[in-house]
């Protein structure tokens, strides 16, 4: 195996949180620091796998360029026959633990039940950039398959040496090596006892082709699924220990407000309370969460606010404050193509900020012990959080450990270590471990949001339906999915960055959702202008066979052509390519003319992500993406005024409810001739335009803003506007 990274990082523009300055710069008191880290504070954490007591450093690295080459850094066969696999990827509800176990089982020829994954522990697992961008399946799965194949070959060699036989004559199956000629067999655990799996993994290790898969490609139940549904599985907020204190942080009344004075006497007088002020950080630690809440409420703080724009001025602000384009593609002569077009159309689309709204808010437990900081936290980037802690506390890399005991959803919102840093600072001051769990109000206010955006589209087409010109400008939202998959000879596509009024960053599918919404809505309007069927118009301008196939599959499933739109009932379609996957979604909506309310009554999504690893798991991912996409498409939006978020509770912030969710049908286009791609993000991008196009088909009203139905019913606009 060479030193080339297995997971190349694409720095997409809307990952703003990864290029923002650290959340805190601490003014460390050296006497306090060495008093705490030298005290040897210990705590017994109740954690499902007891990772606190496991062996240190298994192939961990600090740079992207030196992935471990040895099998043993990634995989270990124990004396009991259990296979332990080490990966920096993490589980956050997408069931990646199961599909990675399938990949190992396929190549190592062992039952899935014999595999245990150690995930997201910076002391035990090889370095990983993070679990995002739908990269786990196309990068980590092949990596672990190569490791497992190399381990299998090594075990065959060990058996051949023991029996003085030829390796090519032996067979690996069901956790053992057998010799068909003699009838002998030996289990992996016997061969591995006392042996180090030190063989190097090579890039071109022969792998089992998808056509011969026996474990991968099948629907297996979720690994540890019963633990999740019964509550046995422990997340960060569930961690307990007799020495753990509870932390709370004093938040400003508005974004950007500066602390001018702090009165802490009342809080400091409370028994067992530690108050910390360090630069712009103020927090407390106490014996219980209610005591910590009372202590932070007793702090008397004065703040100096900074001017903030209100939500109603957002889109004007984004246009007026755009910086020079960071991403521009231009081909042909746009002016000439527009002037020669038989039909021209231009429109503006807008996208509001929305929240990730994970079930589990940010949480961390921090412990200083023997000069080392260990943090348990729900994050998509354990190594990234480790680096943030190193910077915040000026520590050597090997003195910080981050453990991720799974997290209750992330959706791109848990890339930063805010709660980890806050808990660590409080633990350092208190001299004891501290658990910090953000409230729902904090999660809705102080986490970063999906970027808002303005998108301007201008197009030209001939009377026969051939696209001739395409101009597309995205302001602030981002460049993911910005390129059109349709054949257009002359085009100009640009992303314009803006200094956002609110903190913003990665969100499931990034800006591909906004860009697909604008593009696919506009394609429908052009088709309407040409008096062409929307599907026919797309296929006429589309040469990509895989994208054509999913459009046709979704249309066939919903009965496109036979399912005619009418007054009060409409069908729409939208789709595209993103993160290695091809998606097309059809939606059916109905309108209650008496109330103006619109209901999505059916959704069909066809998806091609190459060779399917776990069909049921993939279907769940696609259905989940559609459910999540309903919120951003129909009603989710952050409301803000004077630097304050006004809807920072679930009772005020509308997310999809069971009553909102229509029947969702999934059509899998299994391409065993193509490598497997991820499915966590791409299925989301076709839903909003499909719903918008269906609403237009039913009402002749074009909705060009996300969310489209913030009040749950049609806005009062002119039909066809």
PDB file of N, CA, C and O in Angstrom, residues 223-293:
ATOM      1  N   UNK A 223     -26.385  -4.070  12.686  1.00  0.00           N
ATOM      2  CA  UNK A 223     -25.521  -4.558  13.757  1.00  0.00           C
ATOM      3  C   UNK A 223     -25.878  -3.828  15.050  1.00  0.00           C
ATOM      4  O   UNK A 223     -25.985  -2.602  15.080  1.00  0.00           O
ATOM      5  N   UNK A 224     -26.096  -4.572  16.112  1.00  0.00           N
ATOM      6  CA  UNK A 224     -26.475  -4.012  17.419  1.00  0.00           C
ATOM      7  C   UNK A 224     -27.813  -3.284  17.358  1.00  0.00           C
ATOM      8  O   UNK A 224     -28.090  -2.400  18.175  1.00  0.00           O
ATOM      9  N   UNK A 225     -28.654  -3.647  16.390  1.00  0.00           N
ATOM     10  CA  UNK A 225     -29.926  -2.939  16.224  1.00  0.00           C
ATOM     11  C   UNK A 225     -30.801  -2.979  17.459  1.00  0.00           C
ATOM     12  O   UNK A 225     -31.453  -1.986  17.804  1.00  0.00           O
ATOM     13  N   UNK A 226     -30.831  -4.120  18.161  1.00  0.00           N
ATOM     14  CA  UNK A 226     -31.666  -4.229  19.359  1.00  0.00           C
ATOM     15  C   UNK A 226     -31.224  -3.251  20.440  1.00  0.00           C
ATOM     16  O   UNK A 226     -32.049  -2.707  21.182  1.00  0.00           O
ATOM     17  N   UNK A 227     -29.915  -3.006  20.542  1.00  0.00           N
ATOM     18  CA  UNK A 227     -29.408  -2.076  21.557  1.00  0.00           C
ATOM     19  C   UNK A 227     -29.896  -0.652  21.296  1.00  0.00           C
ATOM     20  O   UNK A 227     -30.152   0.115  22.232  1.00  0.00           O
ATOM     21  N   UNK A 228     -30.026  -0.302  20.028  1.00  0.00           N
ATOM     22  CA  UNK A 228     -30.478   1.050  19.701  1.00  0.00           C
ATOM     23  C   UNK A 228     -31.954   1.245  20.024  1.00  0.00           C
ATOM     24  O   UNK A 228     -32.349   2.273  20.556  1.00  0.00           O
ATOM     25  N   UNK A 229     -32.786   0.258  19.695  1.00  0.00           N
ATOM     26  CA  UNK A 229     -34.223   0.441  19.883  1.00  0.00           C
ATOM     27  C   UNK A 229     -34.667   0.210  21.322  1.00  0.00           C
ATOM     28  O   UNK A 229     -35.737   0.679  21.723  1.00  0.00           O
ATOM     29  N   UNK A 230     -33.857  -0.484  22.125  1.00  0.00           N
ATOM     30  CA  UNK A 230     -34.214  -0.715  23.527  1.00  0.00           C
ATOM     31  C   UNK A 230     -33.597   0.309  24.471  1.00  0.00           C
ATOM     32  O   UNK A 230     -33.934   0.333  25.652  1.00  0.00           O
ATOM     33  N   UNK A 231     -32.690   1.140  23.958  1.00  0.00           N
ATOM     34  CA  UNK A 231     -32.048   2.131  24.814  1.00  0.00           C
ATOM     35  C   UNK A 231     -30.805   1.631  25.514  1.00  0.00           C
ATOM     36  O   UNK A 231     -30.205   2.357  26.310  1.00  0.00           O
ATOM     37  N   UNK A 232     -30.390   0.408  25.225  1.00  0.00           N
ATOM     38  CA  UNK A 232     -29.180  -0.125  25.854  1.00  0.00           C
ATOM     39  C   UNK A 232     -27.934   0.598  25.369  1.00  0.00           C
ATOM     40  O   UNK A 232     -26.978   0.790  26.121  1.00  0.00           O
ATOM     41  N   UNK A 233     -27.942   0.996  24.106  1.00  0.00           N
ATOM     42  CA  UNK A 233     -26.774   1.686  23.538  1.00  0.00           C
ATOM     43  C   UNK A 233     -26.602   3.045  24.217  1.00  0.00           C
ATOM     44  O   UNK A 233     -27.570   3.772  24.437  1.00  0.00           O
ATOM     45  N   UNK A 234     -25.360   3.387  24.529  1.00  0.00           N
ATOM     46  CA  UNK A 234     -25.073   4.609  25.267  1.00  0.00           C
ATOM     47  C   UNK A 234     -24.453   5.664  24.354  1.00  0.00           C
ATOM     48  O   UNK A 234     -23.465   5.404  23.672  1.00  0.00           O
ATOM     49  N   UNK A 235     -25.071   6.840  24.355  1.00  0.00           N
ATOM     50  CA  UNK A 235     -24.535   8.009  23.657  1.00  0.00           C
ATOM     51  C   UNK A 235     -23.841   8.912  24.676  1.00  0.00           C
ATOM     52  O   UNK A 235     -23.888   8.660  25.882  1.00  0.00           O
ATOM     53  N   UNK A 236     -23.218   9.961  24.202  1.00  0.00           N
ATOM     54  CA  UNK A 236     -22.468  10.838  25.110  1.00  0.00           C
ATOM     55  C   UNK A 236     -23.315  11.343  26.278  1.00  0.00           C
ATOM     56  O   UNK A 236     -22.846  11.320  27.430  1.00  0.00           O
ATOM     57  N   UNK A 237     -24.542  11.823  26.075  1.00  0.00           N
ATOM     58  CA  UNK A 237     -25.322  12.294  27.228  1.00  0.00           C
ATOM     59  C   UNK A 237     -25.637  11.211  28.247  1.00  0.00           C
ATOM     60  O   UNK A 237     -26.010  11.518  29.385  1.00  0.00           O
ATOM     61  N   UNK A 238     -25.491   9.918  27.856  1.00  0.00           N
ATOM     62  CA  UNK A 238     -25.783   8.813  28.775  1.00  0.00           C
ATOM     63  C   UNK A 238     -24.599   8.436  29.658  1.00  0.00           C
ATOM     64  O   UNK A 238     -24.762   7.649  30.596  1.00  0.00           O
ATOM     65  N   UNK A 239     -23.406   8.936  29.370  1.00  0.00           N
ATOM     66  CA  UNK A 239     -22.221   8.546  30.121  1.00  0.00           C
ATOM     67  C   UNK A 239     -22.320   9.042  31.563  1.00  0.00           C
ATOM     68  O   UNK A 239     -22.723  10.171  31.824  1.00  0.00           O
ATOM     69  N   UNK A 240     -21.936   8.171  32.479  1.00  0.00           N
ATOM     70  CA  UNK A 240     -22.067   8.477  33.903  1.00  0.00           C
ATOM     71  C   UNK A 240     -20.786   8.130  34.637  1.00  0.00           C
ATOM     72  O   UNK A 240     -19.989   7.325  34.190  1.00  0.00           O
ATOM     73  N   UNK A 241     -20.622   8.726  35.810  1.00  0.00           N
ATOM     74  CA  UNK A 241     -19.485   8.444  36.669  1.00  0.00           C
ATOM     75  C   UNK A 241     -19.619   9.238  37.950  1.00  0.00           C
ATOM     76  O   UNK A 241     -20.119  10.375  37.936  1.00  0.00           O
ATOM     77  N   UNK A 242     -19.197   8.686  39.072  1.00  0.00           N
ATOM     78  CA  UNK A 242     -19.406   9.357  40.370  1.00  0.00           C
ATOM     79  C   UNK A 242     -18.677  10.683  40.502  1.00  0.00           C
ATOM     80  O   UNK A 242     -19.067  11.527  41.320  1.00  0.00           O
ATOM     81  N   UNK A 243     -17.615  10.910  39.725  1.00  0.00           N
ATOM     82  CA  UNK A 243     -16.843  12.145  39.850  1.00  0.00           C
ATOM     83  C   UNK A 243     -17.242  13.211  38.833  1.00  0.00           C
ATOM     84  O   UNK A 243     -16.726  14.326  38.861  1.00  0.00           O
ATOM     85  N   UNK A 244     -18.146  12.872  37.941  1.00  0.00           N
ATOM     86  CA  UNK A 244     -18.472  13.803  36.866  1.00  0.00           C
ATOM     87  C   UNK A 244     -19.288  14.981  37.365  1.00  0.00           C
ATOM     88  O   UNK A 244     -20.309  14.817  38.040  1.00  0.00           O
ATOM     89  N   UNK A 245     -18.841  16.173  37.019  1.00  0.00           N
ATOM     90  CA  UNK A 245     -19.596  17.397  37.248  1.00  0.00           C
ATOM     91  C   UNK A 245     -20.377  17.745  35.977  1.00  0.00           C
ATOM     92  O   UNK A 245     -20.115  17.200  34.904  1.00  0.00           O
ATOM     93  N   UNK A 246     -21.303  18.684  36.121  1.00  0.00           N
ATOM     94  CA  UNK A 246     -22.122  19.112  34.989  1.00  0.00           C
ATOM     95  C   UNK A 246     -21.812  20.562  34.655  1.00  0.00           C
ATOM     96  O   UNK A 246     -21.686  21.402  35.557  1.00  0.00           O
ATOM     97  N   UNK A 247     -21.671  20.827  33.372  1.00  0.00           N
ATOM     98  CA  UNK A 247     -21.278  22.159  32.947  1.00  0.00           C
ATOM     99  C   UNK A 247     -22.367  22.912  32.220  1.00  0.00           C
ATOM    100  O   UNK A 247     -23.260  22.329  31.604  1.00  0.00           O
ATOM    101  N   UNK A 248     -22.278  24.243  32.309  1.00  0.00           N
ATOM    102  CA  UNK A 248     -23.135  25.151  31.553  1.00  0.00           C
ATOM    103  C   UNK A 248     -22.287  26.338  31.114  1.00  0.00           C
ATOM    104  O   UNK A 248     -21.362  26.753  31.829  1.00  0.00           O
ATOM    105  N   UNK A 249     -22.630  26.883  29.956  1.00  0.00           N
ATOM    106  CA  UNK A 249     -21.891  28.010  29.402  1.00  0.00           C
ATOM    107  C   UNK A 249     -22.802  29.226  29.327  1.00  0.00           C
ATOM    108  O   UNK A 249     -23.978  29.101  28.953  1.00  0.00           O
ATOM    109  N   UNK A 250     -22.255  30.374  29.677  1.00  0.00           N
ATOM    110  CA  UNK A 250     -22.999  31.632  29.571  1.00  0.00           C
ATOM    111  C   UNK A 250     -22.968  32.091  28.117  1.00  0.00           C
ATOM    112  O   UNK A 250     -21.899  32.307  27.546  1.00  0.00           O
ATOM    113  N   UNK A 251     -24.143  32.223  27.522  1.00  0.00           N
ATOM    114  CA  UNK A 251     -24.228  32.640  26.123  1.00  0.00           C
ATOM    115  C   UNK A 251     -24.593  34.123  26.034  1.00  0.00           C
ATOM    116  O   UNK A 251     -25.362  34.630  26.846  1.00  0.00           O
ATOM    117  N   UNK A 252     -24.084  34.810  25.027  1.00  0.00           N
ATOM    118  CA  UNK A 252     -24.460  36.209  24.823  1.00  0.00           C
ATOM    119  C   UNK A 252     -25.937  36.315  24.434  1.00  0.00           C
ATOM    120  O   UNK A 252     -26.531  35.346  23.957  1.00  0.00           O
ATOM    121  N   UNK A 253     -26.526  37.500  24.598  1.00  0.00           N
ATOM    122  CA  UNK A 253     -27.929  37.664  24.214  1.00  0.00           C
ATOM    123  C   UNK A 253     -28.134  37.753  22.710  1.00  0.00           C
ATOM    124  O   UNK A 253     -29.262  37.624  22.229  1.00  0.00           O
ATOM    125  N   UNK A 254     -27.059  37.997  21.956  1.00  0.00           N
ATOM    126  CA  UNK A 254     -27.173  38.097  20.498  1.00  0.00           C
ATOM    127  C   UNK A 254     -25.835  37.742  19.875  1.00  0.00           C
ATOM    128  O   UNK A 254     -24.792  37.769  20.529  1.00  0.00           O
ATOM    129  N   UNK A 255     -25.862  37.419  18.581  1.00  0.00           N
ATOM    130  CA  UNK A 255     -24.637  37.047  17.881  1.00  0.00           C
ATOM    131  C   UNK A 255     -23.642  38.205  17.886  1.00  0.00           C
ATOM    132  O   UNK A 255     -24.002  39.351  17.614  1.00  0.00           O
ATOM    133  N   UNK A 256     -22.396  37.901  18.217  1.00  0.00           N
ATOM    134  CA  UNK A 256     -21.344  38.896  18.147  1.00  0.00           C
ATOM    135  C   UNK A 256     -21.261  39.843  19.308  1.00  0.00           C
ATOM    136  O   UNK A 256     -20.371  40.705  19.344  1.00  0.00           O
ATOM    137  N   UNK A 257     -22.158  39.727  20.287  1.00  0.00           N
ATOM    138  CA  UNK A 257     -22.132  40.634  21.437  1.00  0.00           C
ATOM    139  C   UNK A 257     -20.863  40.412  22.258  1.00  0.00           C
ATOM    140  O   UNK A 257     -20.432  39.273  22.458  1.00  0.00           O
ATOM    141  N   UNK A 258     -20.261  41.501  22.740  1.00  0.00           N
ATOM    142  CA  UNK A 258     -19.024  41.439  23.523  1.00  0.00           C
ATOM    143  C   UNK A 258     -19.330  41.592  25.003  1.00  0.00           C
ATOM    144  O   UNK A 258     -20.128  42.458  25.402  1.00  0.00           O
ATOM    145  N   UNK A 259     -18.684  40.748  25.822  1.00  0.00           N
ATOM    146  CA  UNK A 259     -18.868  40.815  27.271  1.00  0.00           C
ATOM    147  C   UNK A 259     -18.068  41.984  27.826  1.00  0.00           C
ATOM    148  O   UNK A 259     -16.856  42.051  27.664  1.00  0.00           O
ATOM    149  N   UNK A 260     -18.750  42.930  28.467  1.00  0.00           N
ATOM    150  CA  UNK A 260     -18.072  44.111  29.008  1.00  0.00           C
ATOM    151  C   UNK A 260     -17.836  44.024  30.511  1.00  0.00           C
ATOM    152  O   UNK A 260     -16.892  44.621  31.025  1.00  0.00           O
ATOM    153  N   UNK A 261     -18.686  43.281  31.222  1.00  0.00           N
ATOM    154  CA  UNK A 261     -18.461  43.102  32.660  1.00  0.00           C
ATOM    155  C   UNK A 261     -19.158  41.831  33.123  1.00  0.00           C
ATOM    156  O   UNK A 261     -20.128  41.376  32.502  1.00  0.00           O
ATOM    157  N   UNK A 262     -18.640  41.252  34.208  1.00  0.00           N
ATOM    158  CA  UNK A 262     -19.211  40.018  34.741  1.00  0.00           C
ATOM    159  C   UNK A 262     -19.200  40.062  36.256  1.00  0.00           C
ATOM    160  O   UNK A 262     -18.149  40.266  36.880  1.00  0.00           O
ATOM    161  N   UNK A 263     -20.366  39.866  36.854  1.00  0.00           N
ATOM    162  CA  UNK A 263     -20.491  39.729  38.296  1.00  0.00           C
ATOM    163  C   UNK A 263     -20.729  38.273  38.639  1.00  0.00           C
ATOM    164  O   UNK A 263     -21.779  37.721  38.308  1.00  0.00           O
ATOM    165  N   UNK A 264     -19.759  37.639  39.299  1.00  0.00           N
ATOM    166  CA  UNK A 264     -19.831  36.194  39.517  1.00  0.00           C
ATOM    167  C   UNK A 264     -19.939  35.819  40.992  1.00  0.00           C
ATOM    168  O   UNK A 264     -19.918  34.638  41.327  1.00  0.00           O
ATOM    169  N   UNK A 265     -20.066  36.804  41.908  1.00  0.00           N
ATOM    170  CA  UNK A 265     -20.029  36.487  43.342  1.00  0.00           C
ATOM    171  C   UNK A 265     -21.137  35.537  43.761  1.00  0.00           C
ATOM    172  O   UNK A 265     -20.906  34.592  44.523  1.00  0.00           O
ATOM    173  N   UNK A 266     -22.351  35.773  43.294  1.00  0.00           N
ATOM    174  CA  UNK A 266     -23.475  34.934  43.709  1.00  0.00           C
ATOM    175  C   UNK A 266     -23.271  33.488  43.268  1.00  0.00           C
ATOM    176  O   UNK A 266     -23.526  32.550  44.029  1.00  0.00           O
ATOM    177  N   UNK A 267     -22.791  33.313  42.064  1.00  0.00           N
ATOM    178  CA  UNK A 267     -22.560  31.949  41.570  1.00  0.00           C
ATOM    179  C   UNK A 267     -21.401  31.291  42.304  1.00  0.00           C
ATOM    180  O   UNK A 267     -21.463  30.100  42.655  1.00  0.00           O
ATOM    181  N   UNK A 268     -20.336  32.028  42.530  1.00  0.00           N
ATOM    182  CA  UNK A 268     -19.163  31.474  43.213  1.00  0.00           C
ATOM    183  C   UNK A 268     -19.467  31.096  44.654  1.00  0.00           C
ATOM    184  O   UNK A 268     -18.800  30.222  45.230  1.00  0.00           O
ATOM    185  N   UNK A 269     -20.486  31.734  45.242  1.00  0.00           N
ATOM    186  CA  UNK A 269     -20.850  31.432  46.627  1.00  0.00           C
ATOM    187  C   UNK A 269     -21.656  30.141  46.751  1.00  0.00           C
ATOM    188  O   UNK A 269     -21.831  29.624  47.857  1.00  0.00           O
ATOM    189  N   UNK A 270     -22.128  29.631  45.655  1.00  0.00           N
ATOM    190  CA  UNK A 270     -22.910  28.395  45.700  1.00  0.00           C
ATOM    191  C   UNK A 270     -21.990  27.210  45.979  1.00  0.00           C
ATOM    192  O   UNK A 270     -20.918  27.098  45.388  1.00  0.00           O
ATOM    193  N   UNK A 271     -22.383  26.296  46.887  1.00  0.00           N
ATOM    194  CA  UNK A 271     -21.536  25.147  47.233  1.00  0.00           C
ATOM    195  C   UNK A 271     -21.234  24.275  46.018  1.00  0.00           C
ATOM    196  O   UNK A 271     -22.133  23.935  45.242  1.00  0.00           O
ATOM    197  N   UNK A 272     -19.956  23.935  45.842  1.00  0.00           N
ATOM    198  CA  UNK A 272     -19.553  23.016  44.792  1.00  0.00           C
ATOM    199  C   UNK A 272     -19.552  23.581  43.389  1.00  0.00           C
ATOM    200  O   UNK A 272     -19.420  22.825  42.424  1.00  0.00           O
ATOM    201  N   UNK A 273     -19.660  24.903  43.251  1.00  0.00           N
ATOM    202  CA  UNK A 273     -19.717  25.520  41.931  1.00  0.00           C
ATOM    203  C   UNK A 273     -18.368  26.133  41.578  1.00  0.00           C
ATOM    204  O   UNK A 273     -17.753  26.828  42.397  1.00  0.00           O
ATOM    205  N   UNK A 274     -17.900  25.864  40.373  1.00  0.00           N
ATOM    206  CA  UNK A 274     -16.695  26.499  39.831  1.00  0.00           C
ATOM    207  C   UNK A 274     -17.113  27.417  38.695  1.00  0.00           C
ATOM    208  O   UNK A 274     -17.856  27.007  37.805  1.00  0.00           O
ATOM    209  N   UNK A 275     -16.649  28.660  38.753  1.00  0.00           N
ATOM    210  CA  UNK A 275     -16.939  29.634  37.700  1.00  0.00           C
ATOM    211  C   UNK A 275     -15.650  29.899  36.923  1.00  0.00           C
ATOM    212  O   UNK A 275     -14.589  30.093  37.518  1.00  0.00           O
ATOM    213  N   UNK A 276     -15.752  29.891  35.604  1.00  0.00           N
ATOM    214  CA  UNK A 276     -14.584  30.106  34.749  1.00  0.00           C
ATOM    215  C   UNK A 276     -14.852  31.284  33.819  1.00  0.00           C
ATOM    216  O   UNK A 276     -15.897  31.330  33.159  1.00  0.00           O
ATOM    217  N   UNK A 277     -13.912  32.232  33.786  1.00  0.00           N
ATOM    218  CA  UNK A 277     -13.917  33.222  32.718  1.00  0.00           C
ATOM    219  C   UNK A 277     -12.528  33.199  32.086  1.00  0.00           C
ATOM    220  O   UNK A 277     -11.523  33.402  32.758  1.00  0.00           O
ATOM    221  N   UNK A 278     -12.499  32.926  30.804  1.00  0.00           N
ATOM    222  CA  UNK A 278     -11.232  32.833  30.085  1.00  0.00           C
ATOM    223  C   UNK A 278     -11.447  33.447  28.706  1.00  0.00           C
ATOM    224  O   UNK A 278     -12.052  32.835  27.830  1.00  0.00           O
ATOM    225  N   UNK A 279     -10.977  34.668  28.530  1.00  0.00           N
ATOM    226  CA  UNK A 279     -11.199  35.364  27.271  1.00  0.00           C
ATOM    227  C   UNK A 279     -12.678  35.585  27.049  1.00  0.00           C
ATOM    228  O   UNK A 279     -13.364  36.163  27.902  1.00  0.00           O
ATOM    229  N   UNK A 280     -13.211  35.102  25.936  1.00  0.00           N
ATOM    230  CA  UNK A 280     -14.636  35.276  25.656  1.00  0.00           C
ATOM    231  C   UNK A 280     -15.465  34.092  26.135  1.00  0.00           C
ATOM    232  O   UNK A 280     -16.638  33.962  25.789  1.00  0.00           O
ATOM    233  N   UNK A 281     -14.849  33.221  26.939  1.00  0.00           N
ATOM    234  CA  UNK A 281     -15.550  32.045  27.454  1.00  0.00           C
ATOM    235  C   UNK A 281     -15.920  32.253  28.913  1.00  0.00           C
ATOM    236  O   UNK A 281     -15.075  32.606  29.744  1.00  0.00           O
ATOM    237  N   UNK A 282     -17.189  32.018  29.250  1.00  0.00           N
ATOM    238  CA  UNK A 282     -17.664  32.044  30.630  1.00  0.00           C
ATOM    239  C   UNK A 282     -18.541  30.820  30.846  1.00  0.00           C
ATOM    240  O   UNK A 282     -19.460  30.557  30.060  1.00  0.00           O
ATOM    241  N   UNK A 283     -18.244  30.049  31.889  1.00  0.00           N
ATOM    242  CA  UNK A 283     -19.039  28.866  32.163  1.00  0.00           C
ATOM    243  C   UNK A 283     -18.948  28.463  33.614  1.00  0.00           C
ATOM    244  O   UNK A 283     -18.160  29.029  34.392  1.00  0.00           O
ATOM    245  N   UNK A 284     -19.755  27.478  33.982  1.00  0.00           N
ATOM    246  CA  UNK A 284     -19.764  26.987  35.358  1.00  0.00           C
ATOM    247  C   UNK A 284     -19.759  25.464  35.337  1.00  0.00           C
ATOM    248  O   UNK A 284     -20.189  24.828  34.373  1.00  0.00           O
ATOM    249  N   UNK A 285     -19.271  24.880  36.434  1.00  0.00           N
ATOM    250  CA  UNK A 285     -19.352  23.439  36.658  1.00  0.00           C
ATOM    251  C   UNK A 285     -19.928  23.221  38.039  1.00  0.00           C
ATOM    252  O   UNK A 285     -19.556  23.920  38.995  1.00  0.00           O
ATOM    253  N   UNK A 286     -20.864  22.265  38.168  1.00  0.00           N
ATOM    254  CA  UNK A 286     -21.529  22.007  39.444  1.00  0.00           C
ATOM    255  C   UNK A 286     -21.839  20.520  39.551  1.00  0.00           C
ATOM    256  O   UNK A 286     -21.664  19.751  38.596  1.00  0.00           O
ATOM    257  N   UNK A 287     -22.339  20.117  40.729  1.00  0.00           N
ATOM    258  CA  UNK A 287     -22.551  18.695  40.989  1.00  0.00           C
ATOM    259  C   UNK A 287     -23.704  18.113  40.180  1.00  0.00           C
ATOM    260  O   UNK A 287     -23.737  16.906  39.939  1.00  0.00           O
ATOM    261  N   UNK A 288     -24.650  18.929  39.797  1.00  0.00           N
ATOM    262  CA  UNK A 288     -25.790  18.439  39.034  1.00  0.00           C
ATOM    263  C   UNK A 288     -26.142  19.451  37.957  1.00  0.00           C
ATOM    264  O   UNK A 288     -25.741  20.623  38.016  1.00  0.00           O
ATOM    265  N   UNK A 289     -26.904  18.992  36.991  1.00  0.00           N
ATOM    266  CA  UNK A 289     -27.298  19.899  35.908  1.00  0.00           C
ATOM    267  C   UNK A 289     -28.196  21.026  36.413  1.00  0.00           C
ATOM    268  O   UNK A 289     -28.002  22.188  36.020  1.00  0.00           O
ATOM    269  N   UNK A 290     -29.196  20.758  37.291  1.00  0.00           N
ATOM    270  CA  UNK A 290     -29.996  21.873  37.818  1.00  0.00           C
ATOM    271  C   UNK A 290     -29.152  22.899  38.574  1.00  0.00           C
ATOM    272  O   UNK A 290     -29.382  24.113  38.452  1.00  0.00           O
ATOM    273  N   UNK A 291     -28.163  22.424  39.342  1.00  0.00           N
ATOM    274  CA  UNK A 291     -27.301  23.366  40.066  1.00  0.00           C
ATOM    275  C   UNK A 291     -26.474  24.202  39.094  1.00  0.00           C
ATOM    276  O   UNK A 291     -26.271  25.403  39.301  1.00  0.00           O
ATOM    277  N   UNK A 292     -25.999  23.583  38.027  1.00  0.00           N
ATOM    278  CA  UNK A 292     -25.237  24.330  37.028  1.00  0.00           C
ATOM    279  C   UNK A 292     -26.116  25.366  36.342  1.00  0.00           C
ATOM    280  O   UNK A 292     -25.681  26.494  36.066  1.00  0.00           O
ATOM    281  N   UNK A 293     -27.361  25.002  36.081  1.00  0.00           N
ATOM    282  CA  UNK A 293     -28.299  25.939  35.453  1.00  0.00           C
ATOM    283  C   UNK A 293     -28.555  27.130  36.358  1.00  0.00           C
ATOM    284  O   UNK A 293     -28.579  28.287  35.895  1.00  0.00           O
TER     285      UNK A 293
END
